Amino acid sequence: MSNIRPDSMPRITTLELAQQFIDEQVAAVREQVGDKKVLLALSGGVDSSVVAALLIKAIGKQLVCVHVNHGLMRKGESEQVIEVFGKELDANLIYVDATDRFLDLLAGVSDPEAKRKIIGGEFIKVFDEEAAKLDGIDFLAQGTIYPDILESIKAAESGKPVKSHHNVGGLPDDMAMELVEPVKLLFKDEVRVVGEALGLPHGMVYRQPFPGPGLGVRCLGAITRDRLHALREADAILREEFDNAGLAGKVWQYFIAVPDVKSVGVRNEMRYEGWPAIIRAVNTTDAMTATIEEIPYALLHKITDRITHEVEGINRVLYDLTPKPIGTIEWE
Ligand code: XMP
């Protein structure tokens, strides 16, 4: 498949067009792969999930999916990967719970860039270790989408070094695996329609963007297990309440960040020291600038009430009203 999208290719806007695309790709992948094995890092994000479902349809157990849980996933995400791919789609799924490895390495590290480096580096290490245990893998599947290709082309044209795809970076050159990239000519909205046509759960297909280092960039300062747990629980409440209010899918990105700061509060008539949970809810088209979602007061009130009553360690809820710029979307 060429890296340039032909003018004749229709925009995939309907399930019918998606089905046609799926049929074509199933045939193309079978042709490319034959009876060989394909490896895929399955994060649970939209792109890798759609590629996994497509490849399972094309080559079944010849696809080996590796899901690395770095312990920084949102609540229920790794469980959903296991449920959907391991059980419902009966995939050849290797699940690696590397939580302790990551959290031990991150203990005491407060610098955001140092945290990112540890998480990214360790992720590649764990994935490589799993890949090395497997025999006879000739292909590596990737959830590359068309904006990634366009970005690379633009970078090459402007003379700047071509951005390496973050999901392959670090794999040893001598692995000599050929790439399988079935959605590389699609835009994100088209990938979602294909995901729906493949029968993936709506919540997975319309998942809001989530940074590679996961909750690691939202548990500010040095990550501790108790504060990470509080963040994950508070974030789950926020997502549930946005869902109930019909805002999921309408607001571009919404999440909780928890700084390493404690203040005094009162719970059950006792002094209660806790962290604040910070609500961030933004809208954007390209993530370069962002505006604040105006959350209705009643909903803010409900979220605050639930988080401060249900989450151990949180005693205040704050609402971040800062647009980008001057704030970035993530805290860190
Ligand atoms: P900032 O904080 O720079 O974020 O305004 C812009 C968008 O990028 C997402 N983000 C990431 N996405 N890997 C990703 O795939 C990353 O390391 C990463 N860091 C930030 C962020 O969630 C927001 O949508």
Coordinates of C-alpha atoms and ligand atoms in Angstrom, one line a residue:
M1 CA 0.0 0.0 0.0
S2 CA 1.3 3.4 -1.0
N3 CA 1.8 6.1 1.7
I4 CA -0.3 8.6 -0.4
R5 CA -4.0 8.5 -0.2
P6 CA -5.5 8.4 -3.7
D7 CA -8.0 11.2 -4.6
S8 CA -10.4 8.4 -5.6
M9 CA -10.6 7.0 -2.1
P10 CA -13.9 7.9 -0.5
R11 CA -14.2 9.4 3.0
I12 CA -15.3 6.6 5.2
T13 CA -18.4 8.1 6.8
T14 CA -20.8 5.2 6.9
L15 CA -20.8 1.6 8.2
E16 CA -21.3 0.4 4.6
L17 CA -18.1 2.2 3.4
A18 CA -16.3 0.9 6.5
Q19 CA -17.4 -2.7 5.7
Q20 CA -16.0 -2.3 2.2
F21 CA -12.7 -1.0 3.6
I22 CA -12.6 -3.9 6.0
D23 CA -13.1 -6.5 3.3
E24 CA -10.4 -4.9 1.2
Q25 CA -7.9 -4.8 4.1
V26 CA -8.7 -8.3 5.2
A27 CA -7.8 -9.5 1.7
A28 CA -4.7 -7.3 1.6
V29 CA -3.4 -8.4 5.0
R30 CA -3.9 -12.1 4.1
E31 CA -2.0 -11.6 0.9
Q32 CA 0.8 -9.8 2.7
V33 CA 1.2 -12.0 5.7
G34 CA 0.4 -15.5 4.3
D35 CA 0.7 -18.0 7.2
K36 CA 3.3 -15.9 9.1
K37 CA 2.9 -14.3 12.5
V38 CA 2.3 -10.7 13.3
L39 CA 3.1 -8.8 16.5
L40 CA 1.1 -5.8 17.8
A41 CA 1.5 -3.6 20.9
L42 CA -2.1 -3.2 21.9
S43 CA -2.5 -0.2 24.2
G44 CA -6.2 -0.1 24.2
G45 CA -6.3 3.2 22.4
V46 CA -8.5 3.7 19.4
D47 CA -5.9 3.1 16.6
S48 CA -4.2 -0.1 18.1
S49 CA -7.6 -1.5 19.0
V50 CA -9.1 -1.1 15.5
V51 CA -5.9 -2.6 14.0
A52 CA -6.1 -5.5 16.4
A53 CA -9.8 -6.2 15.6
L54 CA -9.1 -5.9 11.8
L55 CA -6.2 -8.3 12.0
I56 CA -8.0 -10.8 14.2
K57 CA -10.7 -10.9 11.5
A58 CA -8.0 -11.3 8.8
I59 CA -5.6 -13.8 10.4
G60 CA -7.0 -14.8 13.7
K61 CA -4.4 -16.4 16.0
Q62 CA -1.5 -15.5 13.7
L63 CA -1.8 -12.1 15.4
V64 CA 0.0 -11.9 18.7
C65 CA -1.2 -8.9 20.8
V66 CA 0.9 -7.7 23.7
H67 CA -0.8 -5.4 26.2
V68 CA 1.6 -3.9 28.7
N69 CA -0.1 -2.5 31.8
H70 CA 2.3 0.1 33.1
G71 CA 0.2 0.7 36.2
L72 CA -0.7 4.2 34.9
M73 CA -3.9 3.2 33.0
R74 CA -7.2 4.7 33.8
K75 CA -9.6 2.7 35.9
G76 CA -10.9 -0.4 34.0
E77 CA -8.9 0.1 30.8
S78 CA -6.6 -2.9 31.0
E79 CA -9.6 -5.0 32.1
Q80 CA -11.5 -3.9 29.1
V81 CA -8.6 -4.9 26.8
I82 CA -8.6 -8.4 28.4
E83 CA -12.4 -8.6 28.2
V84 CA -12.8 -7.5 24.6
F85 CA -9.7 -9.0 23.0
G86 CA -8.8 -11.9 25.2
K87 CA -12.4 -13.1 25.8
E88 CA -14.9 -11.8 23.3
L89 CA -12.6 -11.8 20.2
D90 CA -10.6 -14.8 21.5
A91 CA -7.3 -13.1 20.5
N92 CA -3.8 -14.4 21.0
L93 CA -3.2 -11.9 23.8
I94 CA -0.2 -11.6 26.1
Y95 CA -1.1 -9.5 29.1
V96 CA 1.9 -8.1 31.0
D97 CA 1.2 -6.5 34.4
A98 CA 4.3 -4.4 34.8
T99 CA 2.8 -2.1 37.4
D100 CA 5.4 -2.9 40.1
R101 CA 8.3 -2.5 37.7
F102 CA 7.2 1.0 36.6
L103 CA 6.1 2.3 40.0
D104 CA 9.3 1.1 41.7
L105 CA 11.4 2.9 39.0
L106 CA 9.3 6.0 39.4
A107 CA 9.5 6.1 43.2
G108 CA 10.9 9.4 44.4
V109 CA 11.2 10.9 40.8
S110 CA 9.4 14.2 40.7
D111 CA 10.8 15.9 37.5
P112 CA 8.2 15.6 34.7
E113 CA 10.7 14.9 31.9
A114 CA 12.6 12.3 34.0
K115 CA 9.2 10.6 34.7
R116 CA 8.4 10.6 31.0
K117 CA 11.8 9.2 30.1
I118 CA 11.5 6.4 32.6
I119 CA 8.0 5.5 31.5
G120 CA 8.8 5.5 27.7
G121 CA 12.1 3.7 28.1
E122 CA 10.7 1.0 30.4
F123 CA 7.7 0.5 28.1
I124 CA 10.0 -0.3 25.2
K125 CA 12.1 -2.6 27.4
V126 CA 9.1 -4.6 28.6
F127 CA 7.7 -4.9 25.0
D128 CA 11.1 -6.0 23.6
E129 CA 11.4 -8.6 26.4
E130 CA 8.1 -10.1 25.4
A131 CA 8.9 -9.9 21.7
A132 CA 12.2 -11.7 22.3
K133 CA 10.3 -14.6 24.0
L134 CA 8.3 -15.2 20.8
D135 CA 9.5 -17.4 17.9
G136 CA 9.0 -16.8 14.2
I137 CA 7.5 -13.3 14.1
D138 CA 8.0 -11.8 10.7
F139 CA 5.6 -8.8 10.9
L140 CA 5.0 -5.9 13.2
A141 CA 1.5 -4.3 13.0
Q142 CA 1.1 -0.6 13.9
G143 CA -1.8 1.8 14.4
T144 CA -0.2 4.4 12.1
I145 CA -2.9 6.8 10.8
Y146 CA -2.8 9.3 7.9
P147 CA -2.0 12.4 10.1
D148 CA 1.2 10.5 11.2
I149 CA 2.2 10.1 7.6
L150 CA 1.3 13.7 6.6
E151 CA 3.4 14.9 9.6
S152 CA 6.4 12.8 8.5
I153 CA 6.1 14.1 4.9
K154 CA 5.8 17.7 6.1
A155 CA 8.8 17.2 8.4
A156 CA 10.9 15.7 5.5
E157 CA 9.9 18.5 3.2
S158 CA 10.9 21.2 5.7
G159 CA 14.3 19.6 6.1
K160 CA 13.6 18.8 9.8
P161 CA 14.4 15.2 10.8
V162 CA 11.4 12.9 10.2
K163 CA 9.6 12.2 13.5
S164 CA 10.0 8.6 14.4
H165 CA 6.7 6.9 15.2
H166 CA 6.5 6.7 19.0
N167 CA 5.1 3.2 18.8
V168 CA 8.1 1.6 17.0
G169 CA 10.9 3.7 18.4
G170 CA 13.4 1.6 20.2
L171 CA 12.7 -1.7 18.6
P172 CA 16.1 -3.2 17.6
D173 CA 17.0 -2.8 13.9
D174 CA 18.0 -6.5 13.7
M175 CA 14.4 -7.5 14.4
A176 CA 13.9 -7.0 10.7
M177 CA 10.1 -7.2 10.8
E178 CA 8.0 -6.0 7.9
L179 CA 5.3 -3.5 8.9
V180 CA 1.6 -4.1 8.6
E181 CA -0.3 -0.8 8.8
P182 CA -3.9 -1.3 7.6
V183 CA -5.3 2.0 8.7
K184 CA -2.4 4.2 7.6
L185 CA -4.5 6.0 4.9
L186 CA -7.3 6.9 7.3
F187 CA -8.1 9.9 9.4
K188 CA -9.1 9.5 13.0
D189 CA -12.9 9.9 12.4
E190 CA -12.7 7.1 9.7
V191 CA -10.8 4.8 12.1
R192 CA -13.6 5.2 14.5
V193 CA -16.3 4.3 11.9
V194 CA -14.2 1.2 11.0
G195 CA -14.0 0.3 14.7
E196 CA -17.8 0.5 15.0
A197 CA -18.2 -1.6 11.9
L198 CA -15.9 -4.2 13.5
G199 CA -18.2 -4.3 16.5
L200 CA -15.8 -2.8 19.1
P201 CA -17.5 -1.2 22.2
H202 CA -18.6 2.4 21.7
G203 CA -16.5 3.6 24.7
M204 CA -13.3 2.1 23.2
V205 CA -13.9 3.6 19.7
Y206 CA -14.8 7.0 21.0
R207 CA -12.3 7.1 23.8
Q208 CA -10.9 10.6 24.5
P209 CA -7.2 11.1 23.8
F210 CA -4.9 9.7 26.6
P211 CA -1.2 10.4 26.8
G212 CA 1.3 7.6 26.4
P213 CA 2.7 8.1 29.9
G214 CA -0.9 7.8 31.2
L215 CA -1.8 8.9 34.7
G216 CA 1.9 9.4 35.3
V217 CA 1.6 13.0 33.9
R218 CA -1.4 13.7 36.0
C219 CA -0.1 12.4 39.4
L220 CA 2.1 15.4 39.8
G221 CA 5.5 15.3 41.4
A222 CA 6.8 11.9 42.7
I223 CA 4.2 9.3 42.2
T224 CA 3.0 7.4 45.2
R225 CA 0.6 4.4 45.1
D226 CA -2.0 6.0 47.4
R227 CA -2.1 9.3 45.5
L228 CA -2.2 7.4 42.1
H229 CA -5.1 5.3 43.4
A230 CA -7.0 8.5 44.6
L231 CA -6.4 10.1 41.1
R232 CA -7.7 7.0 39.3
E233 CA -10.8 6.8 41.4
A234 CA -11.6 10.5 41.1
D235 CA -11.0 10.4 37.4
A236 CA -13.4 7.4 37.1
I237 CA -16.1 9.4 38.9
L238 CA -15.6 12.4 36.6
R239 CA -15.9 10.2 33.5
E240 CA -19.0 8.5 34.9
E241 CA -20.7 11.7 35.6
F242 CA -19.8 13.2 32.2
D243 CA -21.2 10.0 30.7
N244 CA -24.4 10.3 32.7
A245 CA -24.8 14.0 31.7
G246 CA -24.4 13.1 28.0
L247 CA -21.2 15.0 27.8
A248 CA -18.9 12.1 26.9
G249 CA -18.0 12.4 23.2
K250 CA -19.0 16.1 23.2
V251 CA -16.1 17.4 25.3
W252 CA -12.7 16.8 23.7
Q253 CA -10.8 15.8 26.8
Y254 CA -11.6 15.8 30.5
F255 CA -9.7 14.4 33.4
I256 CA -8.4 14.8 36.9
A257 CA -4.9 15.8 38.0
V258 CA -3.8 15.5 41.6
P259 CA -0.8 17.6 42.8
D260 CA 1.5 16.6 45.6
V261 CA 0.0 19.1 48.0
K262 CA -2.1 18.5 51.1
S263 CA -4.4 20.8 52.9
V264 CA -6.5 20.6 56.0
G265 CA -10.1 19.6 55.8
V266 CA -12.9 18.1 57.9
R267 CA -14.4 14.7 57.5
N268 CA -16.8 13.0 60.0
E269 CA -16.1 16.0 62.3
M270 CA -12.4 15.1 62.4
R271 CA -9.4 16.9 60.9
Y272 CA -8.8 15.4 57.5
E273 CA -5.7 16.2 55.5
G274 CA -6.0 15.4 51.8
W275 CA -5.0 16.3 48.3
P276 CA -7.1 18.4 45.9
A277 CA -8.5 16.8 42.8
I278 CA -8.2 19.3 39.9
I279 CA -10.9 19.0 37.1
R280 CA -9.6 19.8 33.6
A281 CA -12.1 19.8 30.7
V282 CA -11.1 21.3 27.4
N283 CA -12.2 21.6 23.8
T284 CA -9.8 21.9 20.9
T285 CA -9.4 20.9 17.3
D286 CA -5.7 20.3 17.1
A287 CA -4.5 20.4 20.7
M288 CA -2.3 23.4 20.0
T289 CA -4.9 25.8 21.6
A290 CA -7.8 24.8 23.8
T291 CA -10.8 26.5 25.4
I292 CA -12.5 25.5 28.7
E293 CA -15.6 23.5 28.7
E294 CA -18.2 25.3 30.8
I295 CA -19.4 22.5 33.1
P296 CA -22.9 23.2 34.5
Y297 CA -22.8 24.2 38.1
A298 CA -25.1 21.4 39.2
L299 CA -22.8 18.8 37.6
L300 CA -19.7 20.4 39.2
H301 CA -21.5 20.2 42.5
K302 CA -22.3 16.5 42.1
I303 CA -18.8 15.6 41.0
T304 CA -17.3 17.5 43.9
D305 CA -19.7 15.8 46.3
R306 CA -19.0 12.3 45.0
I307 CA -15.2 12.7 44.9
T308 CA -14.9 14.2 48.3
H309 CA -17.1 11.5 49.9
E310 CA -16.0 8.5 47.9
V311 CA -12.3 8.9 47.3
E312 CA -9.9 8.2 50.1
G313 CA -7.3 11.0 50.4
I314 CA -9.1 13.8 48.5
N315 CA -10.6 16.6 50.5
R316 CA -11.1 19.4 47.9
V317 CA -12.1 19.7 44.2
L318 CA -10.8 22.5 42.1
Y319 CA -11.9 23.5 38.6
D320 CA -9.1 24.7 36.2
L321 CA -10.3 27.6 34.1
T322 CA -7.0 28.2 32.3
P323 CA -7.1 28.1 28.5
K324 CA -4.2 26.9 26.3
P325 CA -2.2 29.0 26.0
I326 CA -1.3 29.9 28.8
G327 CA -1.8 26.5 30.4
T328 CA -1.0 23.3 28.5
I329 CA -3.8 20.7 28.5
E330 CA -2.0 18.3 30.7
W331 CA -0.6 19.4 34.1
E332 CA 2.7 17.6 34.6
Ligands
XMP1 P1 -0.4 19.5 26.2 O1 -0.4 19.1 27.6 O2 0.9 19.6 25.5 O3 -1.2 18.3 25.5 O4 -1.2 20.7 25.9 C1 -1.7 18.3 24.2 C2 -2.4 16.9 23.9 O5 -1.4 15.9 23.8 C3 -1.7 14.8 24.7 N1 -0.4 14.3 25.2 C4 0.2 13.2 24.7 N2 -0.3 12.3 23.8 N3 1.7 11.0 24.2 C5 0.5 11.1 23.6 O6 0.1 10.3 22.8 C6 2.2 11.8 25.1 O7 3.3 11.6 25.6 C7 1.4 13.0 25.3 N4 1.5 14.1 26.2 C8 0.4 14.9 26.0 C9 -2.5 15.5 25.8 O8 -3.3 14.5 26.5 C10 -3.3 16.5 25.0 O9 -4.4 15.8 24.4

